[in-house]
């Protein structure tokens, strides 16, 4: 029996080595990794530039407290601000912590501006924001809230991407709106650009904050640095994590100056957040992701993948109901149970991740090449054929 809490239904697979888009298990099997540790290993496995940065920092200093200036943290913060809407950054260790900081920033902004009653955020059915008590309340999924006492107060859920429903949900207590530009865990559901633009306009009219959770969709995943750029809007607050550390735990909450100002000394903190090791790796990730041409590569590979998936969907209409997503954040909504396709793919040496709404997520590393897109297409084709013959027999 395992000593670990049984919080995961784990497969027996155990990986001992990775290289680029591939993982190798303890019996020598090779797997095409279209899970990337759930959108984390953005540069694939064992990327030489990340190894070098981690190794160099390990010989200098691993950790100092945020009571001191951390040069690599200042640098990563400035680079994130230069490349986005943001003026200020808070570093954390995970997505949930980045979301938690975003919620606190939204509340504190209104508090600092004489409206402490504005503490509630409008959230969306099917959202996922992490597993802390506030994050599960924000996600609002019964399955994740069950058994954990009264949910943290302050979240008002609306259904669908309907601007009138959002307008109706706004009260004197509303601080802002919180959503993912593409709902990852919820089934790779793309939020229409028009709806994001309408939300931005509504927030401006009502003095509300637009809070985007880009923990999964950020750091180049969709072919732009952050997914909201496609809609040509900017948020007031944004959470980022997953790909930001390329496999090293790094989270960040980005804000405008108006919001950031409210977070005066003592209002928030983290022992590990922004430590030198994490920041050295984060800077190395940005070296690659912000290199001219890199995001174009992601967008091109995403288009190629989407086109090939569309072809597969035509040929396997009994298995694939719909293709969703953008860039290298793609989803296959399935007709049979999604976990069956995940298992069939695994049996053929390809790793994917199930999501809500019966979707299989395809999250290759952003460095994926044409050959690895072709290999994925062939593998999905074969796995769909396997499932079809299973269904007949
Ligand atoms: C994964 C995820 C989180 C939670 O991140 P953790 O690092 O697991 O805490 C939050 N929001 C979104 C959109 C995510 O995809």
CSV table of C-alpha atoms and ligand atoms in Angstrom, one decimal:
chain,number,residue,atom,x,y,z
A,1,UNK,CA,0.0,0.0,0.0
A,2,UNK,CA,1.2,3.5,-0.8
A,3,UNK,CA,2.1,5.9,2.0
A,4,UNK,CA,0.5,8.7,-0.1
A,5,UNK,CA,-2.9,10.1,0.4
A,6,UNK,CA,-5.2,8.4,-2.2
A,7,UNK,CA,-6.1,11.7,-3.8
A,8,UNK,CA,-5.1,10.6,-7.3
A,9,UNK,CA,-6.1,7.6,-9.4
A,10,UNK,CA,-2.6,7.0,-10.6
A,11,UNK,CA,-1.5,4.8,-13.5
A,12,UNK,CA,1.4,2.4,-12.9
A,13,UNK,CA,3.6,4.2,-15.4
A,14,UNK,CA,6.7,5.7,-13.8
A,15,UNK,CA,9.1,7.9,-15.8
A,16,UNK,CA,12.8,8.0,-15.2
A,17,UNK,CA,14.0,10.3,-18.0
A,18,UNK,CA,12.7,12.8,-20.5
A,19,UNK,CA,14.0,14.4,-23.6
A,20,UNK,CA,12.2,17.1,-25.6
A,21,UNK,CA,8.7,15.9,-26.3
A,22,UNK,CA,9.4,12.3,-25.1
A,23,UNK,CA,9.4,10.5,-21.7
A,24,UNK,CA,11.0,7.2,-21.0
A,25,UNK,CA,9.6,4.8,-18.4
A,26,UNK,CA,11.4,2.4,-16.1
A,27,UNK,CA,11.2,-0.4,-18.5
A,28,UNK,CA,12.6,1.6,-21.5
A,29,UNK,CA,9.2,2.4,-23.1
A,30,UNK,CA,9.1,5.7,-25.0
A,31,UNK,CA,6.1,8.0,-24.8
A,32,UNK,CA,5.1,11.1,-26.8
A,33,UNK,CA,4.3,13.6,-24.1
A,34,UNK,CA,1.1,15.5,-25.0
A,35,UNK,CA,0.4,16.2,-21.4
A,36,UNK,CA,3.5,18.2,-20.4
A,37,UNK,CA,2.8,17.6,-16.8
A,38,UNK,CA,-0.5,19.4,-17.4
A,39,UNK,CA,0.8,22.3,-19.5
A,40,UNK,CA,3.9,22.8,-17.3
A,41,UNK,CA,6.9,21.6,-19.2
A,42,UNK,CA,6.5,24.3,-21.8
A,43,UNK,CA,10.0,23.7,-23.2
A,44,UNK,CA,9.8,19.9,-23.1
A,45,UNK,CA,12.0,17.7,-20.9
A,46,UNK,CA,15.7,18.3,-20.1
A,47,UNK,CA,15.9,21.6,-22.1
A,48,UNK,CA,19.6,22.5,-22.1
A,49,UNK,CA,19.0,26.2,-21.4
A,50,UNK,CA,16.9,25.4,-18.3
A,51,UNK,CA,19.4,22.9,-17.0
A,52,UNK,CA,22.2,25.4,-17.3
A,53,UNK,CA,20.2,28.2,-15.5
A,54,UNK,CA,19.2,25.8,-12.7
A,55,UNK,CA,22.7,24.5,-12.3
A,56,UNK,CA,24.3,27.9,-12.4
A,57,UNK,CA,21.9,29.2,-9.7
A,58,UNK,CA,22.4,26.1,-7.6
A,59,UNK,CA,26.0,27.0,-7.2
A,60,UNK,CA,25.2,30.6,-6.1
A,61,UNK,CA,22.3,30.8,-3.7
A,62,UNK,CA,19.2,28.6,-3.4
A,63,UNK,CA,16.9,30.6,-1.1
A,64,UNK,CA,16.8,33.9,0.7
A,65,UNK,CA,13.7,35.4,2.2
A,66,UNK,CA,11.7,38.2,0.6
A,67,UNK,CA,13.0,40.4,3.4
A,68,UNK,CA,15.9,41.0,1.0
A,69,UNK,CA,16.2,42.1,-2.6
A,70,UNK,CA,16.3,39.2,-5.0
A,71,UNK,CA,17.9,40.3,-8.2
A,72,UNK,CA,16.5,37.4,-10.4
A,73,UNK,CA,13.0,38.2,-9.0
A,74,UNK,CA,13.3,41.9,-9.9
A,75,UNK,CA,14.4,40.9,-13.3
A,76,UNK,CA,11.7,38.3,-14.0
A,77,UNK,CA,9.1,40.8,-12.6
A,78,UNK,CA,10.3,43.5,-14.9
A,79,UNK,CA,10.4,41.3,-17.9
A,80,UNK,CA,6.8,40.1,-17.3
A,81,UNK,CA,5.6,43.7,-16.9
A,82,UNK,CA,7.5,44.7,-20.1
A,83,UNK,CA,5.8,41.8,-22.1
A,84,UNK,CA,2.3,42.3,-20.7
A,85,UNK,CA,-0.3,44.8,-19.5
A,86,UNK,CA,1.1,44.6,-16.0
A,87,UNK,CA,3.0,47.1,-13.8
A,88,UNK,CA,3.4,44.9,-10.8
A,89,UNK,CA,4.0,41.2,-10.0
A,90,UNK,CA,3.7,39.0,-6.9
A,91,UNK,CA,5.5,35.7,-7.1
A,92,UNK,CA,4.0,32.5,-5.6
A,93,UNK,CA,4.7,28.8,-6.0
A,94,UNK,CA,1.6,27.4,-7.7
A,95,UNK,CA,-1.5,28.3,-9.8
A,96,UNK,CA,-3.8,28.1,-6.8
A,97,UNK,CA,-1.6,30.6,-4.9
A,98,UNK,CA,-1.5,32.9,-7.9
A,99,UNK,CA,-5.3,32.8,-8.0
A,100,UNK,CA,-5.5,33.4,-4.3
A,101,UNK,CA,-3.3,36.4,-4.6
A,102,UNK,CA,-5.5,37.7,-7.5
A,103,UNK,CA,-8.6,37.4,-5.3
A,104,UNK,CA,-6.9,39.2,-2.5
A,105,UNK,CA,-5.7,42.0,-4.8
A,106,UNK,CA,-9.2,42.4,-6.2
A,107,UNK,CA,-10.7,42.8,-2.8
A,108,UNK,CA,-7.9,45.0,-1.4
A,109,UNK,CA,-8.1,47.4,-4.4
A,110,UNK,CA,-11.7,48.3,-3.5
A,111,UNK,CA,-10.9,48.4,0.2
A,112,UNK,CA,-8.1,50.9,-0.5
A,113,UNK,CA,-10.5,52.9,-2.7
A,114,UNK,CA,-13.1,53.3,0.0
A,115,UNK,CA,-15.4,50.5,-1.1
A,116,UNK,CA,-14.7,47.6,1.3
A,117,UNK,CA,-18.2,46.2,0.6
A,118,UNK,CA,-17.0,45.3,-2.9
A,119,UNK,CA,-15.5,41.9,-2.3
A,120,UNK,CA,-17.5,39.6,-4.5
A,121,UNK,CA,-16.3,38.1,-7.8
A,122,UNK,CA,-18.5,36.9,-10.6
A,123,UNK,CA,-17.4,33.5,-11.7
A,124,UNK,CA,-18.4,31.0,-14.4
A,125,UNK,CA,-20.0,27.5,-14.5
A,126,UNK,CA,-17.3,25.0,-15.5
A,127,UNK,CA,-14.4,27.1,-14.2
A,128,UNK,CA,-11.3,25.7,-12.4
A,129,UNK,CA,-9.1,27.9,-10.3
A,130,UNK,CA,-7.1,25.4,-8.1
A,131,UNK,CA,-7.6,23.6,-4.9
A,132,UNK,CA,-7.2,26.0,-2.0
A,133,UNK,CA,-10.4,26.8,-0.1
A,134,UNK,CA,-10.9,30.1,-1.9
A,135,UNK,CA,-10.0,28.5,-5.3
A,136,UNK,CA,-12.6,25.7,-4.9
A,137,UNK,CA,-15.2,28.2,-3.9
A,138,UNK,CA,-14.3,30.3,-7.0
A,139,UNK,CA,-14.5,27.2,-9.2
A,140,UNK,CA,-17.8,26.4,-7.6
A,141,UNK,CA,-17.9,22.7,-8.5
A,142,UNK,CA,-19.9,20.6,-6.1
A,143,UNK,CA,-17.5,17.7,-6.4
A,144,UNK,CA,-14.6,19.7,-5.2
A,145,UNK,CA,-16.4,21.5,-2.4
A,146,UNK,CA,-18.1,18.5,-0.9
A,147,UNK,CA,-17.0,17.6,2.6
A,148,UNK,CA,-14.9,20.7,3.2
A,149,UNK,CA,-17.3,22.8,5.2
A,150,UNK,CA,-19.0,26.1,4.2
A,151,UNK,CA,-17.4,27.4,0.9
A,152,UNK,CA,-15.5,30.6,1.2
A,153,UNK,CA,-18.0,33.4,0.6
A,154,UNK,CA,-17.6,35.9,-2.2
A,155,UNK,CA,-18.3,34.2,-5.5
A,156,UNK,CA,-21.4,34.5,-7.6
A,157,UNK,CA,-21.5,32.0,-10.4
A,158,UNK,CA,-23.2,32.6,-13.8
A,159,UNK,CA,-23.8,30.1,-16.5
A,160,UNK,CA,-22.7,30.5,-20.1
A,161,UNK,CA,-20.8,33.4,-21.7
A,162,UNK,CA,-23.8,35.7,-21.6
A,163,UNK,CA,-23.1,39.4,-21.0
A,164,UNK,CA,-26.7,40.0,-19.9
A,165,UNK,CA,-26.4,37.3,-17.2
A,166,UNK,CA,-23.2,38.9,-16.0
A,167,UNK,CA,-24.9,42.4,-15.8
A,168,UNK,CA,-27.7,40.9,-13.8
A,169,UNK,CA,-25.3,39.4,-11.4
A,170,UNK,CA,-23.5,42.7,-10.6
A,171,UNK,CA,-24.5,44.2,-7.2
A,172,UNK,CA,-23.1,46.9,-5.0
A,173,UNK,CA,-20.8,44.2,-3.5
A,174,UNK,CA,-19.2,43.2,-6.8
A,175,UNK,CA,-15.5,43.7,-7.0
A,176,UNK,CA,-14.9,42.2,-10.4
A,177,UNK,CA,-15.2,39.2,-12.8
A,178,UNK,CA,-12.9,36.2,-12.7
A,179,UNK,CA,-12.5,33.8,-15.6
A,180,UNK,CA,-10.1,31.7,-17.7
A,181,UNK,CA,-9.8,32.9,-21.4
A,182,UNK,CA,-9.9,29.2,-22.3
A,183,UNK,CA,-11.4,26.8,-19.7
A,184,UNK,CA,-8.8,24.1,-19.4
A,185,UNK,CA,-10.0,21.7,-16.8
A,186,UNK,CA,-13.5,22.5,-17.8
A,187,UNK,CA,-13.0,21.0,-21.2
A,188,UNK,CA,-10.9,23.4,-23.3
A,189,UNK,CA,-13.9,25.6,-23.8
A,190,UNK,CA,-12.9,28.8,-25.6
A,191,UNK,CA,-14.4,32.0,-24.3
A,192,UNK,CA,-15.6,34.1,-27.3
A,193,UNK,CA,-13.4,37.2,-27.9
A,194,UNK,CA,-16.5,39.2,-28.2
A,195,UNK,CA,-17.5,38.1,-24.7
A,196,UNK,CA,-14.1,39.1,-23.2
A,197,UNK,CA,-14.4,42.5,-24.9
A,198,UNK,CA,-18.0,42.9,-23.5
A,199,UNK,CA,-16.7,42.0,-20.0
A,200,UNK,CA,-13.9,44.6,-20.3
A,201,UNK,CA,-16.4,47.3,-21.3
A,202,UNK,CA,-18.7,46.3,-18.5
A,203,UNK,CA,-15.9,46.4,-15.9
A,204,UNK,CA,-14.9,49.9,-17.2
A,205,UNK,CA,-18.5,51.1,-16.9
A,206,UNK,CA,-19.1,49.7,-13.5
A,207,UNK,CA,-15.7,50.3,-11.9
A,208,UNK,CA,-15.1,46.6,-11.7
A,209,UNK,CA,-11.9,44.6,-12.1
A,210,UNK,CA,-11.3,42.1,-14.8
A,211,UNK,CA,-9.4,39.2,-13.3
A,212,UNK,CA,-8.1,36.6,-15.8
A,213,UNK,CA,-6.8,33.2,-14.7
A,214,UNK,CA,-4.2,32.3,-17.3
A,215,UNK,CA,-2.5,29.6,-15.2
A,216,UNK,CA,-3.0,27.1,-18.0
A,217,UNK,CA,-3.5,29.3,-21.1
A,218,UNK,CA,-0.5,31.6,-20.5
A,219,UNK,CA,3.2,31.6,-21.3
A,220,UNK,CA,2.8,31.0,-25.0
A,221,UNK,CA,0.4,28.0,-24.8
A,222,UNK,CA,-2.0,29.5,-27.3
A,223,UNK,CA,0.5,31.1,-29.6
A,224,UNK,CA,0.4,34.5,-27.9
A,225,UNK,CA,2.3,35.2,-24.7
A,226,UNK,CA,-1.0,35.3,-22.8
A,227,UNK,CA,-4.3,34.1,-24.4
A,228,UNK,CA,-6.3,37.3,-23.7
A,229,UNK,CA,-4.1,39.1,-26.3
A,230,UNK,CA,-6.1,37.3,-29.0
A,231,UNK,CA,-9.1,39.3,-27.9
A,232,UNK,CA,-7.2,42.5,-27.9
A,233,UNK,CA,-8.2,43.3,-24.3
A,234,UNK,CA,-6.2,43.6,-21.1
A,235,UNK,CA,-7.1,42.5,-17.6
A,236,UNK,CA,-6.5,44.4,-14.4
A,237,UNK,CA,-5.2,41.3,-12.6
A,238,UNK,CA,-3.9,38.0,-14.0
A,239,UNK,CA,-2.8,34.8,-12.5
A,240,UNK,CA,0.0,32.8,-14.2
A,241,UNK,CA,1.8,29.6,-13.3
A,242,UNK,CA,2.1,26.1,-14.9
A,243,UNK,CA,4.4,26.9,-17.9
A,244,UNK,CA,6.1,29.8,-16.2
A,245,UNK,CA,8.6,27.7,-14.5
A,246,UNK,CA,8.9,25.1,-17.2
A,247,UNK,CA,8.7,22.4,-14.5
A,248,UNK,CA,10.0,24.3,-11.6
A,249,UNK,CA,7.1,25.5,-9.3
A,250,UNK,CA,6.5,29.2,-10.1
A,251,UNK,CA,3.3,31.1,-9.8
A,252,UNK,CA,2.7,34.8,-10.4
A,253,UNK,CA,0.0,37.4,-9.9
A,254,UNK,CA,0.3,40.3,-12.3
A,255,UNK,CA,-1.6,43.6,-11.7
A,256,UNK,CA,-1.9,47.2,-13.0
A,257,UNK,CA,-0.4,49.9,-11.0
A,258,UNK,CA,-3.8,51.0,-9.6
A,259,UNK,CA,-4.3,47.5,-8.2
A,260,UNK,CA,-0.7,46.9,-7.2
A,261,UNK,CA,-0.6,50.1,-5.1
A,262,UNK,CA,-3.2,48.7,-2.7
A,263,UNK,CA,-0.9,45.7,-1.7
A,264,UNK,CA,1.2,47.6,0.8
A,265,UNK,CA,3.7,45.9,3.1
A,266,UNK,CA,2.2,43.2,5.2
A,267,UNK,CA,-0.9,42.6,3.0
A,268,UNK,CA,0.4,39.4,1.4
A,269,UNK,CA,3.5,37.2,1.4
A,270,UNK,CA,5.1,33.9,0.7
A,271,UNK,CA,8.2,32.2,2.2
A,272,UNK,CA,9.2,30.4,-1.0
A,273,UNK,CA,7.5,32.6,-3.6
A,274,UNK,CA,10.0,34.2,-5.9
A,275,UNK,CA,13.1,32.4,-4.5
A,276,UNK,CA,16.3,32.6,-6.5
A,277,UNK,CA,16.1,29.0,-7.9
A,278,UNK,CA,12.6,29.5,-9.1
A,279,UNK,CA,13.4,32.9,-10.6
A,280,UNK,CA,16.5,31.8,-12.4
A,281,UNK,CA,14.5,29.1,-14.1
A,282,UNK,CA,11.6,31.5,-14.8
A,283,UNK,CA,14.0,33.9,-16.5
A,284,UNK,CA,15.4,31.0,-18.6
A,285,UNK,CA,11.9,30.1,-19.7
A,286,UNK,CA,11.3,33.6,-20.8
A,287,UNK,CA,14.6,33.7,-22.7
A,288,UNK,CA,13.2,31.1,-25.0
A,289,UNK,CA,9.5,31.9,-25.1
A,290,UNK,CA,10.1,35.6,-25.8
A,291,UNK,CA,12.8,34.9,-28.4
A,292,UNK,CA,11.6,36.4,-31.8
A,293,UNK,CA,9.8,33.7,-33.7
A,294,UNK,CA,9.0,31.4,-30.8
A,295,UNK,CA,5.3,32.3,-30.4
A,296,UNK,CA,4.9,32.2,-34.2
A,297,UNK,CA,6.3,28.6,-34.0
A,298,UNK,CA,3.7,27.7,-31.4
A,299,UNK,CA,0.9,29.2,-33.5
A,300,UNK,CA,2.0,27.4,-36.6
A,301,UNK,CA,2.3,24.1,-34.9
A,302,UNK,CA,-1.1,24.7,-33.3
A,303,UNK,CA,-2.6,25.3,-36.8
A,304,UNK,CA,-1.0,22.2,-38.2
A,305,UNK,CA,-2.3,20.1,-35.2
A,306,UNK,CA,-5.8,21.6,-35.6
A,307,UNK,CA,-5.9,20.9,-39.3
A,308,UNK,CA,-4.8,17.3,-38.8
A,309,UNK,CA,-7.2,16.8,-36.0
A,310,UNK,CA,-10.1,18.1,-38.1
A,311,UNK,CA,-9.1,15.4,-40.7
A,312,UNK,CA,-9.1,12.7,-38.0
A,313,UNK,CA,-12.5,13.9,-36.7
A,314,UNK,CA,-14.0,13.4,-40.1
A,315,UNK,CA,-12.6,9.9,-40.3
A,316,UNK,CA,-13.6,8.9,-36.8
A,317,UNK,CA,-16.9,10.5,-36.2
A,318,UNK,CA,-17.9,7.7,-33.9
A,319,UNK,CA,-15.1,8.7,-31.5
A,320,UNK,CA,-14.4,12.4,-31.9
A,321,UNK,CA,-17.4,14.7,-31.5
A,322,UNK,CA,-15.6,18.1,-31.6
A,323,UNK,CA,-12.2,19.8,-31.8
A,324,UNK,CA,-11.6,22.6,-29.4
A,325,UNK,CA,-8.9,25.0,-28.3
A,326,UNK,CA,-6.2,27.2,-29.6
A,327,UNK,CA,-2.5,26.9,-30.4
A,328,UNK,CA,-1.1,24.0,-28.5
A,329,UNK,CA,-4.0,23.9,-26.0
A,330,UNK,CA,-6.3,21.6,-27.9
A,331,UNK,CA,-9.1,19.3,-26.9
A,332,UNK,CA,-11.0,16.4,-28.4
A,333,UNK,CA,-14.5,16.1,-27.1
A,334,UNK,CA,-15.2,12.4,-27.3
A,335,UNK,CA,-18.3,10.2,-27.9
A,336,UNK,CA,-17.1,7.3,-25.9
A,337,UNK,CA,-15.8,8.0,-22.4
A,338,UNK,CA,-12.8,10.3,-22.7
A,339,UNK,CA,-10.7,8.2,-20.3
A,340,UNK,CA,-11.1,5.3,-22.8
A,341,UNK,CA,-9.3,7.4,-25.5
A,342,UNK,CA,-6.7,8.5,-23.0
A,343,UNK,CA,-6.0,4.8,-22.1
A,344,UNK,CA,-5.9,3.7,-25.8
A,345,UNK,CA,-3.4,6.5,-26.6
A,346,UNK,CA,-1.3,5.5,-23.6
A,347,UNK,CA,-1.3,1.9,-24.8
A,348,UNK,CA,0.1,3.3,-28.1
A,349,UNK,CA,2.8,5.4,-26.4
A,350,UNK,CA,1.2,8.8,-26.2
A,351,UNK,CA,0.3,10.7,-23.0
A,352,UNK,CA,-2.7,13.0,-22.9
A,353,UNK,CA,-4.9,14.4,-20.0
A,354,UNK,CA,-8.7,14.0,-19.5
A,355,UNK,CA,-10.7,17.2,-18.8
A,356,UNK,CA,-14.3,18.0,-18.0
A,357,UNK,CA,-17.1,17.8,-20.6
A,358,UNK,CA,-15.7,14.4,-21.8
A,359,UNK,CA,-12.7,16.0,-23.4
A,360,UNK,CA,-9.2,14.7,-24.0
A,361,UNK,CA,-6.6,17.5,-23.7
A,362,UNK,CA,-3.6,17.7,-26.1
A,363,UNK,CA,-0.9,19.8,-24.4
A,364,UNK,CA,2.4,19.1,-26.2
A,365,UNK,CA,5.5,21.1,-25.2
A,366,UNK,CA,5.7,24.4,-27.0
A,367,UNK,CA,9.0,23.2,-28.7
A,368,UNK,CA,7.1,20.4,-30.5
A,369,UNK,CA,8.2,19.9,-34.1
A,370,UNK,CA,6.3,18.9,-37.3
A,371,UNK,CA,7.4,15.3,-36.9
A,372,UNK,CA,6.0,15.1,-33.4
A,373,UNK,CA,2.7,16.6,-34.7
A,374,UNK,CA,2.6,14.0,-37.4
A,375,UNK,CA,3.4,11.2,-34.9
A,376,UNK,CA,0.6,12.4,-32.6
A,377,UNK,CA,-1.9,12.4,-35.5
A,378,UNK,CA,-0.9,8.9,-36.5
A,379,UNK,CA,-1.2,7.7,-32.9
A,380,UNK,CA,-4.6,9.3,-32.4
A,381,UNK,CA,-5.7,7.7,-35.7
A,382,UNK,CA,-4.6,4.3,-34.5
A,383,UNK,CA,-6.1,4.7,-31.0
A,384,UNK,CA,-9.4,5.7,-32.5
A,385,UNK,CA,-9.3,2.6,-34.7
A,386,UNK,CA,-8.5,0.5,-31.6
A,387,UNK,CA,-11.5,1.9,-29.8
A,388,UNK,CA,-13.8,1.4,-32.8
A,389,UNK,CA,-12.8,-2.3,-33.0
A,390,UNK,CA,-13.3,-2.6,-29.2
A,391,UNK,CA,-16.8,-1.1,-29.6
A,392,UNK,CA,-17.7,-3.6,-32.3
A,393,UNK,CA,-16.5,-6.7,-30.4
B,1,LIG,C1,-4.0,24.2,-13.0
B,1,LIG,C2,-4.8,25.5,-12.8
B,1,LIG,C3,-4.9,26.1,-11.5
B,1,LIG,C4,-4.2,25.6,-10.3
B,1,LIG,O1,-2.8,25.5,-10.4
B,1,LIG,P1,-2.0,24.6,-9.3
B,1,LIG,O2,-0.6,24.9,-9.7
B,1,LIG,O3,-2.4,23.2,-9.5
B,1,LIG,O4,-2.4,25.1,-8.0
B,1,LIG,C5,-5.6,27.3,-11.5
B,1,LIG,N1,-6.2,27.8,-12.5
B,1,LIG,C6,-6.2,27.2,-13.7
B,1,LIG,C7,-6.8,27.8,-14.9
B,1,LIG,C8,-5.5,26.0,-13.9
B,1,LIG,O5,-5.5,25.4,-15.1
